[in-house]
Amino acid sequence: MKKTLYFSFLLLSLLLLTTGLLAATSKRVIGSLPSQDLSLKEWKQKASFNEYCMSCHKIDLSKTLKSGEKLNLKVNLNEIKQSVHGNFQCIVCHSDFSKTKHPLYRFKNKREYAANLSKQICQKCHTDATLRRNQVHYTISKTASCIECHGYHGVKPAKIGKNLPENQYCLTCHSKSITKKLENGEVLSVKVDGSHLLSSVHKDLKCTDCHKGYSKTEHPIKKIASLKEYRKQAIEICKQCHTKEVDQFNKSIHAKAFYQEKEKAPDCIRCHDYHKVARILPNNELKFNLCASCHGEEAKAYKDSIHFKALSESKPNAPNCSNCHKAHDVLPVSMAKLNDSCLSCHKDSKKAHNKWLYNPPFTLESFVDVHFKSASCSVCHAKGEKAVMLSLVDKAKKTGITVEDLSKALNWSVEEVKNKIDLNKDGLVQEKEFWQFLNTVKQKVKVELKGRLDLVNSNDAHKILSKKEAIKDCTVCHSSEAKFAGVLEINKEGDKTLKTLVDRKILNSVYAIPNVRDFYVLGLSRISVLDILFVLAVVCGIGFGLGHLSLRIITTPIRRKRREGK
Amino acid sequence: MKKVYLHPLPVRIWHWINAISFIVLIITGLQIRLVDKINLMSFESAVKIHSWLGFILLANYFIWLCYYLFTGKIFKIYIPPFWRPIEFIKKAFNQAKYYAYGIMVGDKNPHHPTPDSKFNPLQQVFYFIIMIFCIPLQILTGLVLWDPVQFAWLESLMGGIQIVSLIHNGLWVFYGFFLFVHIYLSTLGHTPLAHIIAMFTGYEEEHEEHTEH
């Protein structure tokens, strides 16, 4: 009996163990089945959609997108229950899924996934017609995905209190990573970092102070062709308040380059930033670094100057880039009147020069002006190869002729202009080539040449020497053997001047008289044929005397005979 | 031999200041212009001397002008009688003929100098051009080159600094010729030094045979 009882207990235990194992195995296969009494098929039929989907999506599932981003597929059912969609079954939104269908989507990246989600899922119910009831909401729905503001499954009503302060109101949406698709397909981020605003000089401004036309009730949809177009519009926003600065900028080489859509061309934003609008600090070193971030070569040359030495010694009056080139109306070197920039700091320089640079019997400061007018300060005060710079000027308007003007007038391409000057392409324009070019130009445009003394490489002008090292010897310039190159410079719209090396001897030619009418440097640009004429005149003068004297000597016997009455 | 008082003191002073200034201006002008080829003095010294002498020449010109204007002799001596062109041209031709031929064969000088008519027709034309056009132009262009900022108005009136320089240097070329011809012609008195001495004393010795100075 004991044996029978023992056997029965063993059998029962084995049965229980087997059942337990089976149950455990079933759980592993189908997840949380509602009842162990049902088969998988029966459960599948009877399970709600949420139960069915969640059987997998409660696990930490993820999908790797083409971009490498990971998309989390785990769903928190409680989140859904607490959301405005709390009563929804999964297929209400995910209608392309069912217990028998599970399509596979291949999104390139999360952006595409989010955009698709908004369009294919949310907008099935929240159609444009319903969204249009709120213009702002509608506009945002066209540029941002729903989940940016409303979340994924825990869909929240994103009602923004109209009584919020304006900036906070705007930032409710714009602090999110929302973007705008531009007409050419480029994507513009319209996200604004609130902390940037607060740290900017515009921290006390309201968003609508700049973004006119927008309000808590108005949010027009702007059509913007491209990112470049957007930046052009941004300048107009700045101009609303900073009219003077933008007008100055519009005259600059920077603006010309910008409106020609040249890469790296600066606009307001490039120097002052977007919403983190910064006033360029009065710190000279920071100012220098800002320009140096684009103008590396120039910065390098500047570091070789007495000016940089003063800057590195933190002298308060040490000049930085904008002291000479100005901040907004940065002009090409050939037009910038940089001597005036020098004089704006070196106020006593005229008097200082006048101590040794004067015209006896008087010591007029105007004689210093003669030199300041026709030579760049850097010729005497900086290291570098010197040159006579000749530039083409419209005879009537007295304004510089640009490469583009020539191209238009002569039907040459912009690139062709240089080749038309240096016909044999040997890198130096000879006298014949030069006058030939000028004659060709003069047939179409009334031009003359303007001259000045400067450095061949304008970048060398940054290498300002100390006062002691400056040139004081007049013959450095006033000699036909002076070491000066010749350069023909023609301005280019929004670009650095086109410089072509020319034989400086063109200035010693008679053709220089009518063509370079307002430029003459004693010795350097003397007209050589006059020297020959002077020698001829002296020879003729002496020859006349000697010839006449000789004839008088030869004819002495005739006169003697006549006097003697023979 | 009769003595004629041809050159009053102010004229003599003017002439010799002019003569020295001219020579030094030509030399310093050469030095300024050809600093790489001539080394008579430093460029700076040449500019200083040239500028000083330029102003001396300017002041000197006014001595001449004032003297001849106030005495009224400018019209008698310097202005060729344009109102009698045929007669004047004939006289000028005879004078040229004398220099080219007559002087060689011992003809008499057709011009007889007097205080009111000291120049022969050729001299009259030359000195008229020199005194009324060349020297004023030389001074004016010199002033522009001396300080183109101060005399910017004159520069633009003349058509630019290149034209100004061309006039200044063109006249320099002319003076290069004139100086030697003038010196040679001054030796054509009855003795080679007669005219030169007259320019010191004021008195021209009138020889039996009228000569030229």
Short mmCIF file of C-alpha atoms in Angstrom, two decimals, chain A residues 63-511:
data_model
loop_
_atom_site.label_atom_id
_atom_site.label_comp_id
_atom_site.label_asym_id
_atom_site.label_seq_id
_atom_site.Cartn_x
_atom_site.Cartn_y
_atom_site.Cartn_z
CA LYS A 63 15.09 48.89 -36.24
CA THR A 64 18.28 50.23 -37.84
CA LEU A 65 17.55 52.72 -40.62
CA LYS A 66 19.68 53.28 -43.73
CA SER A 67 21.21 56.33 -42.16
CA GLY A 68 22.42 54.19 -39.28
CA GLU A 69 19.93 55.79 -36.89
CA LYS A 70 18.08 53.38 -34.60
CA LEU A 71 14.33 53.53 -34.40
CA ASN A 72 12.89 52.29 -31.14
CA LEU A 73 9.86 50.07 -31.75
CA LYS A 74 9.01 49.46 -28.13
CA VAL A 75 5.58 50.85 -27.20
CA ASN A 76 4.51 51.76 -23.72
CA LEU A 77 0.83 50.82 -23.54
CA ASN A 78 0.25 52.93 -20.45
CA GLU A 79 1.46 55.95 -22.33
CA ILE A 80 -1.19 55.34 -24.98
CA LYS A 81 -3.84 54.82 -22.35
CA GLN A 82 -3.03 58.13 -20.73
CA SER A 83 -2.95 59.93 -24.06
CA VAL A 84 -5.76 61.60 -25.97
CA HIS A 85 -5.80 58.39 -28.01
CA GLY A 86 -6.25 56.28 -24.88
CA ASN A 87 -9.17 54.31 -26.27
CA PHE A 88 -7.65 53.64 -29.62
CA GLN A 89 -6.64 50.26 -30.86
CA CYS A 90 -3.25 50.21 -32.64
CA ILE A 91 -4.82 49.70 -36.06
CA VAL A 92 -6.81 52.90 -35.82
CA CYS A 93 -3.59 54.65 -36.61
CA HIS A 94 -1.53 51.84 -38.08
CA SER A 95 -4.31 50.82 -40.45
CA ASP A 96 -2.01 49.06 -42.86
CA PHE A 97 -1.19 46.54 -40.14
CA SER A 98 -3.45 43.67 -38.97
CA LYS A 99 -3.13 40.32 -37.29
CA THR A 100 -2.23 38.86 -40.65
CA LYS A 101 -0.36 41.78 -42.28
CA HIS A 102 2.82 43.38 -41.05
CA PRO A 103 4.27 45.44 -43.95
CA LEU A 104 7.93 46.27 -43.81
CA TYR A 105 8.93 49.90 -44.38
CA ARG A 106 12.43 51.00 -45.25
CA PHE A 107 12.90 54.58 -44.17
CA LYS A 108 16.15 56.28 -45.00
CA ASN A 109 16.29 58.20 -41.76
CA LYS A 110 14.27 59.36 -38.80
CA ARG A 111 13.27 62.55 -40.61
CA GLU A 112 11.68 60.59 -43.40
CA TYR A 113 10.05 58.29 -40.86
CA ALA A 114 8.63 61.23 -38.92
CA ALA A 115 7.39 63.00 -42.04
CA ASN A 116 5.76 59.83 -43.29
CA LEU A 117 4.18 59.24 -39.90
CA SER A 118 2.58 62.69 -39.96
CA LYS A 119 1.31 62.41 -43.46
CA GLN A 120 0.19 58.79 -43.63
CA ILE A 121 -1.08 58.35 -40.09
CA CYS A 122 -1.94 61.56 -38.25
CA GLN A 123 -3.33 63.43 -41.23
CA LYS A 124 -5.82 60.65 -42.01
CA CYS A 125 -7.96 62.08 -39.24
CA HIS A 126 -6.35 65.51 -38.71
CA THR A 127 -6.85 66.64 -42.27
CA ASP A 128 -5.73 69.95 -43.76
CA ALA A 129 -9.32 71.15 -43.55
CA THR A 130 -9.37 70.68 -39.78
CA LEU A 131 -5.87 72.02 -39.34
CA ARG A 132 -6.68 75.18 -41.26
CA ARG A 133 -8.93 76.21 -38.44
CA ASN A 134 -5.72 77.31 -36.80
CA GLN A 135 -3.44 78.96 -39.35
CA VAL A 136 -0.33 78.63 -37.20
CA HIS A 137 -0.97 74.99 -36.63
CA TYR A 138 -1.60 74.41 -40.30
CA THR A 139 1.63 76.19 -41.26
CA ILE A 140 3.64 74.21 -38.81
CA SER A 141 2.08 70.97 -40.01
CA LYS A 142 3.44 71.78 -43.48
CA THR A 143 6.97 72.20 -42.28
CA ALA A 144 7.28 69.98 -39.23
CA SER A 145 6.16 66.49 -38.35
CA CYS A 146 3.35 66.01 -35.83
CA ILE A 147 5.48 64.04 -33.41
CA GLU A 148 7.84 67.01 -32.97
CA CYS A 149 5.19 68.64 -30.84
CA HIS A 150 2.68 65.94 -29.93
CA GLY A 151 4.97 63.03 -29.21
CA TYR A 152 4.67 59.45 -30.47
CA HIS A 153 2.15 57.23 -28.73
CA GLY A 154 1.64 59.39 -25.73
CA VAL A 155 -0.12 61.92 -27.95
CA LYS A 156 -0.60 65.10 -25.96
CA PRO A 157 -2.85 67.98 -26.79
CA ALA A 158 -0.29 70.67 -27.58
CA LYS A 159 -2.36 73.65 -26.82
CA ILE A 160 -0.30 76.77 -26.36
CA GLY A 161 -1.58 79.33 -24.00
CA LYS A 162 -2.24 82.55 -25.83
CA ASN A 163 -1.48 84.37 -22.63
CA LEU A 164 2.10 83.18 -22.69
CA PRO A 165 4.73 85.90 -23.24
CA GLU A 166 5.33 86.25 -26.95
CA ASN A 167 8.81 84.76 -27.10
CA GLN A 168 7.77 81.81 -24.98
CA TYR A 169 4.73 81.37 -27.20
CA CYS A 170 6.88 81.16 -30.35
CA LEU A 171 9.51 79.02 -28.70
CA THR A 172 6.91 76.45 -27.71
CA CYS A 173 7.22 75.16 -31.23
CA HIS A 174 10.43 76.74 -32.42
CA SER A 175 12.56 75.30 -29.66
CA LYS A 176 11.85 71.92 -31.23
CA SER A 177 13.90 70.55 -34.09
CA ILE A 178 11.50 71.77 -36.73
CA THR A 179 12.56 72.43 -40.26
CA LYS A 180 11.24 74.05 -43.39
CA LYS A 181 11.59 72.61 -46.83
CA LEU A 182 12.58 75.30 -49.31
CA GLU A 183 11.46 75.45 -52.92
CA ASN A 184 14.71 74.06 -54.26
CA GLY A 185 14.53 71.13 -51.86
CA GLU A 186 17.03 72.52 -49.35
CA VAL A 187 16.06 72.17 -45.71
CA LEU A 188 16.15 75.12 -43.37
CA SER A 189 16.19 74.55 -39.66
CA VAL A 190 13.68 76.85 -37.98
CA LYS A 191 14.67 75.72 -34.56
CA VAL A 192 15.61 78.53 -32.21
CA ASP A 193 17.66 77.87 -29.15
CA GLY A 194 16.08 79.92 -26.38
CA SER A 195 19.38 80.16 -24.55
CA HIS A 196 20.93 81.75 -27.62
CA LEU A 197 18.31 84.46 -27.62
CA LEU A 198 18.85 85.16 -23.96
CA SER A 199 22.58 85.46 -24.40
CA SER A 200 22.27 87.76 -27.42
CA VAL A 201 22.21 91.54 -27.63
CA HIS A 202 18.61 91.14 -28.74
CA LYS A 203 17.56 89.48 -25.49
CA ASP A 204 15.08 92.24 -24.72
CA LEU A 205 13.45 92.09 -28.12
CA LYS A 206 10.32 90.20 -28.99
CA CYS A 207 10.39 87.70 -31.83
CA THR A 208 7.96 89.85 -33.82
CA ASP A 209 10.26 92.89 -33.54
CA CYS A 210 12.33 91.20 -36.21
CA HIS A 211 9.85 88.76 -37.73
CA LYS A 212 7.27 91.27 -38.81
CA GLY A 213 3.95 89.90 -39.99
CA TYR A 214 3.95 87.11 -37.42
CA SER A 215 1.88 87.10 -34.26
CA LYS A 216 0.07 84.75 -31.97
CA THR A 217 -2.70 84.61 -34.55
CA GLU A 218 -0.79 85.14 -37.79
CA HIS A 219 1.80 82.76 -39.11
CA PRO A 220 2.08 83.32 -42.85
CA ILE A 221 3.68 80.67 -44.98
CA LYS A 222 6.64 82.20 -46.70
CA LYS A 223 7.84 80.74 -49.93
CA ILE A 224 11.62 80.82 -49.94
CA ALA A 225 13.44 79.67 -53.03
CA SER A 226 16.69 78.57 -51.43
CA LEU A 227 18.96 78.95 -48.44
CA LYS A 228 20.79 81.76 -50.28
CA GLU A 229 17.51 83.54 -50.85
CA TYR A 230 16.66 83.07 -47.18
CA ARG A 231 19.93 84.74 -46.16
CA LYS A 232 19.20 87.65 -48.48
CA GLN A 233 15.85 88.06 -46.76
CA ALA A 234 17.60 87.86 -43.40
CA ILE A 235 19.61 90.97 -44.35
CA GLU A 236 16.34 92.78 -44.94
CA ILE A 237 15.20 91.77 -41.44
CA CYS A 238 18.37 93.30 -39.96
CA LYS A 239 17.90 96.41 -42.10
CA GLN A 240 14.59 97.17 -40.38
CA CYS A 241 16.59 98.55 -37.47
CA HIS A 242 20.21 98.59 -38.67
CA THR A 243 19.56 100.61 -41.82
CA LYS A 244 22.84 102.52 -41.72
CA GLU A 245 24.93 99.40 -41.23
CA VAL A 246 23.12 97.47 -43.98
CA ASP A 247 23.41 100.40 -46.38
CA GLN A 248 27.12 100.50 -45.63
CA PHE A 249 27.33 96.74 -46.11
CA ASN A 250 25.52 97.00 -49.44
CA LYS A 251 28.34 99.20 -50.78
CA SER A 252 30.99 96.73 -49.70
CA ILE A 253 32.97 94.11 -51.56
CA HIS A 254 31.45 91.65 -49.10
CA ALA A 255 27.93 92.51 -50.30
CA LYS A 256 28.88 92.27 -53.94
CA ALA A 257 30.36 88.85 -53.35
CA PHE A 258 27.31 87.86 -51.30
CA TYR A 259 24.75 88.94 -53.88
CA GLN A 260 26.77 87.12 -56.54
CA GLU A 261 26.17 84.09 -54.32
CA LYS A 262 29.86 83.43 -53.88
CA GLU A 263 30.66 80.73 -51.43
CA LYS A 264 31.85 81.97 -48.03
CA ALA A 265 30.73 85.53 -48.87
CA PRO A 266 29.72 87.15 -45.61
CA ASP A 267 26.36 88.59 -44.67
CA CYS A 268 25.09 89.87 -41.32
CA ILE A 269 24.63 86.36 -39.97
CA ARG A 270 28.11 85.13 -40.79
CA CYS A 271 29.74 87.71 -38.54
CA HIS A 272 26.96 88.38 -36.00
CA ASP A 273 25.32 84.92 -35.87
CA TYR A 274 21.60 84.06 -36.06
CA HIS A 275 19.56 84.38 -32.89
CA LYS A 276 22.72 84.48 -30.81
CA VAL A 277 23.18 87.96 -32.32
CA ALA A 278 26.44 89.24 -30.99
CA ARG A 279 27.72 92.77 -30.88
CA ILE A 280 31.28 92.59 -32.12
CA LEU A 281 32.99 93.17 -28.83
CA PRO A 282 35.36 96.05 -28.37
CA ASN A 283 38.04 93.48 -27.70
CA ASN A 284 40.61 94.02 -30.46
CA GLU A 285 41.88 90.48 -30.43
CA LEU A 286 38.39 89.01 -30.87
CA LYS A 287 37.69 91.45 -33.70
CA PHE A 288 40.90 90.40 -35.39
CA ASN A 289 40.09 86.72 -34.97
CA LEU A 290 36.67 87.21 -36.56
CA CYS A 291 38.18 88.56 -39.80
CA ALA A 292 41.09 86.14 -39.61
CA SER A 293 38.66 83.22 -39.68
CA CYS A 294 38.20 83.92 -43.43
CA HIS A 295 41.20 86.11 -44.25
CA GLY A 296 43.98 83.77 -43.15
CA GLU A 297 46.71 85.07 -45.47
CA GLU A 298 46.03 88.68 -44.53
CA ALA A 299 46.04 87.79 -40.85
CA LYS A 300 49.43 86.12 -41.31
CA ALA A 301 50.85 89.24 -42.95
CA TYR A 302 49.34 91.48 -40.27
CA LYS A 303 51.10 89.39 -37.62
CA ASP A 304 54.36 90.56 -39.19
CA SER A 305 53.58 94.22 -38.43
CA ILE A 306 54.17 96.82 -35.78
CA HIS A 307 50.38 97.06 -35.53
CA PHE A 308 50.08 93.44 -34.44
CA LYS A 309 52.91 93.97 -31.99
CA ALA A 310 50.83 96.72 -30.40
CA LEU A 311 47.79 94.44 -30.42
CA SER A 312 49.66 91.59 -28.77
CA GLU A 313 50.94 94.01 -26.15
CA SER A 314 47.27 94.86 -25.52
CA LYS A 315 47.79 98.52 -26.31
CA PRO A 316 44.32 100.10 -26.29
CA ASN A 317 44.84 102.00 -29.55
CA ALA A 318 46.29 99.04 -31.45
CA PRO A 319 44.56 98.83 -34.82
CA ASN A 320 42.65 95.79 -35.95
CA CYS A 321 41.21 95.03 -39.36
CA SER A 322 38.13 97.24 -39.15
CA ASN A 323 40.12 100.30 -38.07
CA CYS A 324 41.57 100.46 -41.56
CA HIS A 325 39.09 98.54 -43.70
CA LYS A 326 35.95 99.57 -41.80
CA ALA A 327 33.46 97.12 -40.42
CA HIS A 328 30.54 97.15 -42.84
CA ASP A 329 31.58 99.17 -45.90
CA VAL A 330 34.66 97.12 -46.64
CA LEU A 331 35.82 98.28 -50.07
CA PRO A 332 38.32 96.79 -52.52
CA VAL A 333 41.83 98.02 -51.70
CA SER A 334 42.01 100.04 -54.92
CA MET A 335 38.93 102.05 -53.90
CA ALA A 336 39.19 102.07 -50.14
CA LYS A 337 41.27 105.26 -49.68
CA LEU A 338 43.26 103.44 -47.05
CA ASN A 339 45.55 106.42 -46.55
CA ASP A 340 42.61 108.17 -44.89
CA SER A 341 42.37 105.21 -42.52
CA CYS A 342 46.02 105.64 -41.58
CA LEU A 343 45.49 109.36 -41.01
CA SER A 344 42.42 108.77 -38.88
CA CYS A 345 44.72 107.34 -36.18
CA HIS A 346 48.01 109.05 -37.07
CA LYS A 347 46.50 112.48 -36.82
CA ASP A 348 49.77 114.35 -36.52
CA SER A 349 51.43 112.57 -39.42
CA LYS A 350 51.07 115.51 -41.78
CA LYS A 351 52.96 117.76 -39.43
CA ALA A 352 55.52 115.05 -38.75
CA HIS A 353 56.13 114.53 -42.47
CA ASN A 354 56.17 118.26 -43.11
CA LYS A 355 59.28 118.59 -40.94
CA TRP A 356 61.33 117.04 -43.73
CA LEU A 357 58.92 116.83 -46.65
CA TYR A 358 58.39 120.39 -47.74
CA ASN A 359 58.78 122.64 -50.75
CA PRO A 360 61.17 125.53 -50.20
CA PRO A 361 61.01 128.45 -49.82
CA PHE A 362 57.83 127.55 -47.90
CA THR A 363 56.88 124.58 -45.74
CA LEU A 364 53.32 124.03 -46.82
CA GLU A 365 51.50 120.94 -45.57
CA SER A 366 49.92 120.70 -48.98
CA PHE A 367 53.24 119.34 -50.23
CA VAL A 368 52.73 116.40 -47.87
CA ASP A 369 49.25 116.02 -49.35
CA VAL A 370 50.81 115.78 -52.80
CA HIS A 371 52.58 112.66 -51.61
CA PHE A 372 49.70 111.29 -49.56
CA LYS A 373 47.41 111.68 -52.56
CA SER A 374 49.51 109.76 -55.00
CA ALA A 375 51.27 107.17 -52.88
CA SER A 376 49.92 104.65 -50.45
CA CYS A 377 51.40 105.01 -46.95
CA SER A 378 52.54 101.40 -47.22
CA VAL A 379 54.99 102.28 -50.03
CA CYS A 380 57.30 103.85 -47.45
CA HIS A 381 55.98 102.22 -44.29
CA ALA A 382 55.66 98.52 -45.19
CA LYS A 383 57.75 95.69 -46.53
CA GLY A 384 57.01 94.53 -50.05
CA GLU A 385 57.63 95.03 -53.76
CA LYS A 386 56.58 98.49 -54.88
CA ALA A 387 54.57 99.26 -57.97
CA VAL A 388 53.03 101.99 -60.04
CA MET A 389 49.37 100.99 -60.01
CA LEU A 390 47.39 102.01 -63.04
CA SER A 391 43.65 101.67 -63.04
CA LEU A 392 41.09 102.27 -65.75
CA VAL A 393 38.70 105.09 -65.03
CA ASP A 394 35.60 106.19 -66.89
CA LYS A 395 36.57 109.58 -68.31
CA ALA A 396 33.15 111.14 -67.83
CA LYS A 397 31.98 109.56 -64.59
CA LYS A 398 35.47 109.43 -63.04
CA THR A 399 34.60 106.03 -61.61
CA GLY A 400 36.61 102.84 -61.88
CA ILE A 401 35.95 100.53 -64.82
CA THR A 402 35.38 96.95 -63.78
CA VAL A 403 36.25 93.76 -65.60
CA GLU A 404 32.50 93.25 -65.97
CA ASP A 405 32.15 96.70 -67.62
CA LEU A 406 34.88 95.78 -70.11
CA SER A 407 33.36 92.39 -70.71
CA LYS A 408 30.01 94.00 -71.47
CA ALA A 409 31.35 96.82 -73.64
CA LEU A 410 33.76 94.72 -75.67
CA ASN A 411 31.77 91.53 -75.79
CA TRP A 412 34.54 89.59 -74.10
CA SER A 413 33.96 87.03 -71.40
CA VAL A 414 35.17 88.04 -67.95
CA GLU A 415 37.89 85.39 -68.13
CA GLU A 416 38.97 86.64 -71.56
CA VAL A 417 39.82 90.15 -70.34
CA LYS A 418 43.17 89.15 -68.84
CA ASN A 419 44.20 87.40 -72.07
CA LYS A 420 43.29 90.49 -74.09
CA ILE A 421 45.75 92.53 -72.02
CA ASP A 422 48.64 90.09 -72.07
CA LEU A 423 48.35 88.90 -75.66
CA ASN A 424 51.50 86.77 -75.72
CA LYS A 425 50.66 85.39 -72.26
CA ASP A 426 54.22 85.80 -70.97
CA GLY A 427 53.01 87.22 -67.67
CA LEU A 428 54.21 90.76 -68.44
CA VAL A 429 52.36 93.28 -70.59
CA GLN A 430 54.84 95.00 -72.86
CA GLU A 431 54.47 98.59 -74.04
CA LYS A 432 53.06 97.60 -77.42
CA GLU A 433 50.54 95.17 -75.91
CA PHE A 434 49.49 97.76 -73.34
CA TRP A 435 48.75 100.61 -75.73
CA GLN A 436 47.07 98.20 -78.15
CA PHE A 437 44.77 97.03 -75.36
CA LEU A 438 44.03 100.60 -74.32
CA ASN A 439 43.22 101.62 -77.87
CA THR A 440 40.83 98.69 -78.24
CA VAL A 441 39.10 99.69 -75.00
CA LYS A 442 38.97 103.36 -75.99
CA GLN A 443 37.07 102.49 -79.16
CA LYS A 444 34.14 101.38 -77.00
CA VAL A 445 34.54 103.14 -73.66
CA LYS A 446 35.96 106.58 -72.93
CA VAL A 447 38.65 105.80 -70.41
CA GLU A 448 41.80 107.21 -68.95
CA LEU A 449 44.38 105.79 -66.61
CA LYS A 450 44.70 106.78 -63.00
CA GLY A 451 48.00 106.16 -61.30
CA ARG A 452 49.21 105.72 -57.76
CA LEU A 453 52.19 104.23 -56.00
CA ASP A 454 51.43 101.14 -53.98
CA LEU A 455 52.64 97.64 -53.23
CA VAL A 456 52.34 94.90 -55.86
CA ASN A 457 50.79 92.54 -53.36
CA SER A 458 48.26 94.50 -51.34
CA ASN A 459 48.57 91.93 -48.59
CA ASP A 460 52.12 93.20 -47.95
CA ALA A 461 50.57 96.49 -46.83
CA HIS A 462 49.69 94.73 -43.58
CA LYS A 463 53.39 94.33 -42.79
CA ILE A 464 53.74 97.85 -41.39
CA LEU A 465 57.25 98.71 -40.25
CA SER A 466 58.30 100.74 -37.28
CA LYS A 467 58.85 104.48 -37.78
CA LYS A 468 62.62 104.02 -37.77
CA GLU A 469 62.50 101.56 -40.66
CA ALA A 470 60.33 103.76 -42.89
CA ILE A 471 61.73 105.12 -46.15
CA LYS A 472 62.89 108.74 -46.15
CA ASP A 473 65.05 108.69 -49.27
CA CYS A 474 63.28 110.61 -52.08
CA THR A 475 65.17 108.78 -54.82
CA VAL A 476 63.56 105.48 -53.82
CA CYS A 477 60.65 106.76 -55.91
CA HIS A 478 62.01 109.78 -57.79
CA SER A 479 64.28 108.00 -60.23
CA SER A 480 63.61 106.30 -63.50
CA GLU A 481 65.69 103.42 -62.19
CA ALA A 482 63.54 103.13 -59.05
CA LYS A 483 62.65 99.55 -58.23
CA PHE A 484 58.99 99.78 -59.08
CA ALA A 485 56.98 97.25 -61.01
CA GLY A 486 54.04 98.28 -63.15
CA VAL A 487 50.60 96.89 -62.43
CA LEU A 488 47.36 97.40 -64.29
CA GLU A 489 44.54 96.83 -61.86
CA ILE A 490 40.93 96.48 -62.87
CA ASN A 491 38.23 96.10 -60.26
CA LYS A 492 36.07 93.01 -60.30
CA GLU A 493 32.54 93.01 -58.98
CA GLY A 494 32.57 91.44 -55.55
CA ASP A 495 36.04 90.09 -55.92
CA LYS A 496 39.64 91.03 -55.52
CA THR A 497 41.03 93.37 -58.17
CA LEU A 498 42.38 91.82 -61.37
CA LYS A 499 46.07 92.68 -61.36
CA THR A 500 48.29 92.33 -64.42
CA LEU A 501 52.01 93.05 -64.39
CA VAL A 502 52.94 95.64 -67.01
CA ASP A 503 56.28 97.01 -68.16
CA ARG A 504 56.65 100.13 -66.07
CA LYS A 505 58.46 101.86 -68.95
CA ILE A 506 55.02 102.60 -70.46
CA LEU A 507 55.01 105.60 -68.15
CA ASN A 508 58.09 106.95 -69.90
CA SER A 509 56.33 106.80 -73.25
CA VAL A 510 54.76 109.84 -74.95
CA TYR A 511 51.48 107.89 -75.00
#
